[in-house]
CSV table of C-alpha atoms in Angstrom, one decimal:
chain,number,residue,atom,x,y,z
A,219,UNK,CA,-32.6,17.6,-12.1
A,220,UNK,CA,-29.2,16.2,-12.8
A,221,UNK,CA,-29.4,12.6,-14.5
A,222,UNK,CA,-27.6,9.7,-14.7
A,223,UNK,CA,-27.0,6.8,-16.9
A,224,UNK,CA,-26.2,3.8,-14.8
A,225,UNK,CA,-26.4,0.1,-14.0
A,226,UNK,CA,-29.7,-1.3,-12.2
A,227,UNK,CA,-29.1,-4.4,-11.3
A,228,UNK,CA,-31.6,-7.2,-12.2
A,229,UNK,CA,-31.6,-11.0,-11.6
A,230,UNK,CA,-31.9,-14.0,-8.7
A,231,UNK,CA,-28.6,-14.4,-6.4
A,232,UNK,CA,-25.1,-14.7,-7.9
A,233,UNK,CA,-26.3,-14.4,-11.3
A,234,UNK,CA,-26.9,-10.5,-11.9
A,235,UNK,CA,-27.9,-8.9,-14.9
A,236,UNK,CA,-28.5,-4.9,-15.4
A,237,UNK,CA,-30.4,-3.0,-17.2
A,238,UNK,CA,-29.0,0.1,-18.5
A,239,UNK,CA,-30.9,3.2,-17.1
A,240,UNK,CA,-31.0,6.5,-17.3
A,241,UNK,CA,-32.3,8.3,-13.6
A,242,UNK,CA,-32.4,10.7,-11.3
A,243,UNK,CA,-29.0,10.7,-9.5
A,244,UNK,CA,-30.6,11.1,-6.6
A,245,UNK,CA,-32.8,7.6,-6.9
A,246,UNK,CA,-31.5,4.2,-5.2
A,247,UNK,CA,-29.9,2.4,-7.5
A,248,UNK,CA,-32.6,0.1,-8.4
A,249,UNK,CA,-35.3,2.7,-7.7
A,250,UNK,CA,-37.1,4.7,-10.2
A,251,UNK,CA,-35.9,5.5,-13.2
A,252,UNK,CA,-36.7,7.5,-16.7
A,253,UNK,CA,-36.3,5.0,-19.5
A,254,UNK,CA,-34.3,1.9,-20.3
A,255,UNK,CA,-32.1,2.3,-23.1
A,256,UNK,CA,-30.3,-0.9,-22.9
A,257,UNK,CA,-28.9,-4.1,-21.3
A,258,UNK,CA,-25.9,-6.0,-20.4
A,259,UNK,CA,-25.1,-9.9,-19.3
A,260,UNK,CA,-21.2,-10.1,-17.7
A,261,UNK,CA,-22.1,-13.9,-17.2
A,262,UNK,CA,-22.1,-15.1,-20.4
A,263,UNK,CA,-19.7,-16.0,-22.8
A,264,UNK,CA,-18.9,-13.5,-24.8
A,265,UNK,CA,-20.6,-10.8,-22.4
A,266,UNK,CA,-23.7,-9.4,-23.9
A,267,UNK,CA,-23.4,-5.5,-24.3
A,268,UNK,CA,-26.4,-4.1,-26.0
A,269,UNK,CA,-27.1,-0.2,-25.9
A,270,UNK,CA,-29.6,1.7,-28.1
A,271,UNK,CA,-27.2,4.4,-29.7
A,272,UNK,CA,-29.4,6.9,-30.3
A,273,UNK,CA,-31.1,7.6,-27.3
A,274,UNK,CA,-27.7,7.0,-25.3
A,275,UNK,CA,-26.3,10.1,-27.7
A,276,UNK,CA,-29.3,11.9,-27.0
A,277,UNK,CA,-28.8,11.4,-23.0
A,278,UNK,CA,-25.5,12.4,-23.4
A,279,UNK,CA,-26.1,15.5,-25.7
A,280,UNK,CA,-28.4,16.9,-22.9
A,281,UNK,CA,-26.3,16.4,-20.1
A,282,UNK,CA,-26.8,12.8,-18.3
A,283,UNK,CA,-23.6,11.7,-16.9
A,284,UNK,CA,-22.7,8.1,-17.3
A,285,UNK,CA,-21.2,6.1,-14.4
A,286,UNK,CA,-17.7,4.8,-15.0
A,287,UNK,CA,-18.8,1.3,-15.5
A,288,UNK,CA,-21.3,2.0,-18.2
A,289,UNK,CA,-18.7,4.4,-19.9
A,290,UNK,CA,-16.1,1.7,-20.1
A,291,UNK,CA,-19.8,-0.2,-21.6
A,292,UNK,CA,-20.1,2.2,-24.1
A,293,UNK,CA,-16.5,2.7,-25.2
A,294,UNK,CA,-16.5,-1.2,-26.0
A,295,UNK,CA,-19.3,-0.7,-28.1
A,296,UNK,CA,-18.3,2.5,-29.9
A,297,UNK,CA,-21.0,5.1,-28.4
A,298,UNK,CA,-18.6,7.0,-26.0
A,299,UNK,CA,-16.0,7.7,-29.7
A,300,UNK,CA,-19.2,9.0,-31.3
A,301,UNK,CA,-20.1,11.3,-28.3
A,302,UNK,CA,-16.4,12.6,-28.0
A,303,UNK,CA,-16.2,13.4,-31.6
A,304,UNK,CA,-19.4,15.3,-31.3
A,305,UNK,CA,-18.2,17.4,-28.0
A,306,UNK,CA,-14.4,16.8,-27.5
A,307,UNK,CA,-14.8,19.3,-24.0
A,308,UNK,CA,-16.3,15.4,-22.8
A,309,UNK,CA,-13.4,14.1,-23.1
A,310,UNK,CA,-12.3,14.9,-19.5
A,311,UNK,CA,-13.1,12.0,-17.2
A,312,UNK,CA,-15.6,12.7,-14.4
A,313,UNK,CA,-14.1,12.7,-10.7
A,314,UNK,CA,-17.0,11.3,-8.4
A,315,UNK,CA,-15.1,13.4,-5.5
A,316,UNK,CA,-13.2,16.2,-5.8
A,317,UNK,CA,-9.6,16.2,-4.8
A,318,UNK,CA,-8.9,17.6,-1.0
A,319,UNK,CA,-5.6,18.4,0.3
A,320,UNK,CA,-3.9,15.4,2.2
A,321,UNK,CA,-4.2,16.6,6.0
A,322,UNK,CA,-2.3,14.2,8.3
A,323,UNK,CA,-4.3,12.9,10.9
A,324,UNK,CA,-3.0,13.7,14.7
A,325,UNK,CA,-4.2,12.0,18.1
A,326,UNK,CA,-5.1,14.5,20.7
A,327,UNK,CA,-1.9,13.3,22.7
A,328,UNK,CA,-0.4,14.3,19.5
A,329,UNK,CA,-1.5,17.7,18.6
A,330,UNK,CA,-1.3,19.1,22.7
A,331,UNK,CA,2.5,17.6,22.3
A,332,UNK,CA,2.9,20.3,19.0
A,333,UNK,CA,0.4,22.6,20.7
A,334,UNK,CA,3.2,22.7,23.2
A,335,UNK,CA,6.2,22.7,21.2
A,336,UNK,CA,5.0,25.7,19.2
A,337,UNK,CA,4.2,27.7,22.2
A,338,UNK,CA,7.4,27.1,24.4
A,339,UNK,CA,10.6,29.3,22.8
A,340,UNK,CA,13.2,27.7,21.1
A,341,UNK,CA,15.8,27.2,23.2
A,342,UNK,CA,19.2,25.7,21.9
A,343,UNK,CA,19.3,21.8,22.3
A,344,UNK,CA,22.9,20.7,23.5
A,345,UNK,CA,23.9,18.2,21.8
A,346,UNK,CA,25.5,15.3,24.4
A,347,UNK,CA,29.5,14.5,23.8
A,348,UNK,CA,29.9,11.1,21.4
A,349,UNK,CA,30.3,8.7,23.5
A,350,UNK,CA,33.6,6.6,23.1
A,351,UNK,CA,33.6,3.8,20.6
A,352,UNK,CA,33.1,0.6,22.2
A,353,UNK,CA,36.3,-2.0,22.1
A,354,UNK,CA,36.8,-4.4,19.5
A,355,UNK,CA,35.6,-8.1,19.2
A,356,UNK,CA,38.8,-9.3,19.3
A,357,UNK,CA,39.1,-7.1,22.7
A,358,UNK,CA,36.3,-8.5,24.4
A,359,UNK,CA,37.1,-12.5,23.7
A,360,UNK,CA,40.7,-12.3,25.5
A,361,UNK,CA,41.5,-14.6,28.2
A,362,UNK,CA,40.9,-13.5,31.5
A,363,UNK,CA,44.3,-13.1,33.1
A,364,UNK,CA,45.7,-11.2,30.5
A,365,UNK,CA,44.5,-7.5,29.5
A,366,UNK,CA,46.1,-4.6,26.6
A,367,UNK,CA,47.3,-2.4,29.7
A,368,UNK,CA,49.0,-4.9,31.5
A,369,UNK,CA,51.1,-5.7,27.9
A,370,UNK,CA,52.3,-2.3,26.5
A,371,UNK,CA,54.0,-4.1,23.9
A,372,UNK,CA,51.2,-6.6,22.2
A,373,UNK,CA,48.9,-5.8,20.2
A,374,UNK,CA,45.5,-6.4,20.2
A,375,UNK,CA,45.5,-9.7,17.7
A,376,UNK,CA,48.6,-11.1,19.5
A,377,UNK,CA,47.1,-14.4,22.4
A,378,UNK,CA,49.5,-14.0,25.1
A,379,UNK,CA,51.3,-17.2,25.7
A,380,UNK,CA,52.0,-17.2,29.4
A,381,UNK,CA,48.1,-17.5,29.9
A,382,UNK,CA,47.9,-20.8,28.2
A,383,UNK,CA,50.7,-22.5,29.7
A,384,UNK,CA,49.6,-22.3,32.9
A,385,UNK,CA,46.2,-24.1,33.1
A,386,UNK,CA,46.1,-27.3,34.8
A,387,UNK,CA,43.8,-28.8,31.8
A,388,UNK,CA,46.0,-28.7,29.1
A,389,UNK,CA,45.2,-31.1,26.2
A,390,UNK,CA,48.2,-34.1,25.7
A,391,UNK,CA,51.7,-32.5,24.1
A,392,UNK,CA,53.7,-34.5,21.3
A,393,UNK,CA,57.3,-35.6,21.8
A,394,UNK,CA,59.8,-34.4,19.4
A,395,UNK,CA,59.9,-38.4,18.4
A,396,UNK,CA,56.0,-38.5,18.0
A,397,UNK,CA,55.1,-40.2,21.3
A,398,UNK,CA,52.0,-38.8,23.3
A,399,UNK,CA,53.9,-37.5,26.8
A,400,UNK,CA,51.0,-36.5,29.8
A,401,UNK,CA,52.4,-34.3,32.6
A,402,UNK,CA,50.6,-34.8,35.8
A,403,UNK,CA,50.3,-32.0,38.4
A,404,UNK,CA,51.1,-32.6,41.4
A,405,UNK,CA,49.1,-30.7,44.0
């Protein structure tokens, strides 16, 4: 029978207090048990931590393995140094499960798609041809009536000045003297 010394909690709603227990570790946890050897309060202030030393060292000596809660219990109070000085092999915290390899986890549409790439030969992927770089910004805000291949010899940050003169909404023009001049169309 493999034995346990663990929390069994105790109390009305929302304010718990254990007993510390030593049981089977196959019991509920607030099931039977084998003896009491102490108690602890988290709610008051300081927490009350009260262990009965020699009978925890005498569980521990024959083999009952504390939970992690009442280990951290008994290291506050000094019980778990004495045990470790007494058996340093105890040192070595206990895993609760042991540690499986990490196994990713495939849908079924997943694993026929690898089922099927592992059976179908390799074949060599062609790679498709880069495809050509897309124009500049500055390309693709040009005026409309003007393009690069129409005018060999501007380049591409040059506003072509034929373009502008010949809208019939041009803004007002200054006079060499400074007057406002409007030119009206004639259609």
């Amino acid at each position: 029978m493999t034995t346990r010394i663990r929390l069994r909690r105790m109390g009305s709603n929302k304010r718990p207090f254990y007993r510390v227990v030593v049981a089977d570790q196959r019991s509920p946890r607030d099931g039977r048990f084998i003896e009491i050897i102490g108690r602890y309060h988290p709610l008051n202030d300081p927490s009350v931590i009260e262990i009965d030393e020699d009978r925890a060292l005498h569980w521990l000596m024959v083999g009952a393995q504390p939970s992690n809660q009442v280990r951290n219990l008994m290291s506050k109070v000094g019980i778990w140094e004495r045990f470790v000085a007494q058996r340093p092999s105890a040192a070595a915290p206990i895993s609760s499960k042991p540690d499986r390899p990490v196994r990713p986890k495939l849908s079924k549409k997943a694993q026929a798609k690898a089922a099927e790439s592992a059976e179908a030969p390799e074949q060599p992927v062609e790679t498709p041809a880069p495809a050509p770089e897309p124009e500049s910004a500055v390309e693709q805000q040009e005026p409309e009536g003007s393009s690069p291949e129409a005018d060999p010899g501007r380049t591409d940050t040059e506003a072509p000045a034929s373009a502008a003169s010949t809208e019939p909404d041009e803004a007002p023009r200054t006079d060499t003297a400074g007057a406002d001049v409007q030119e009206t169309h004639e259609g």
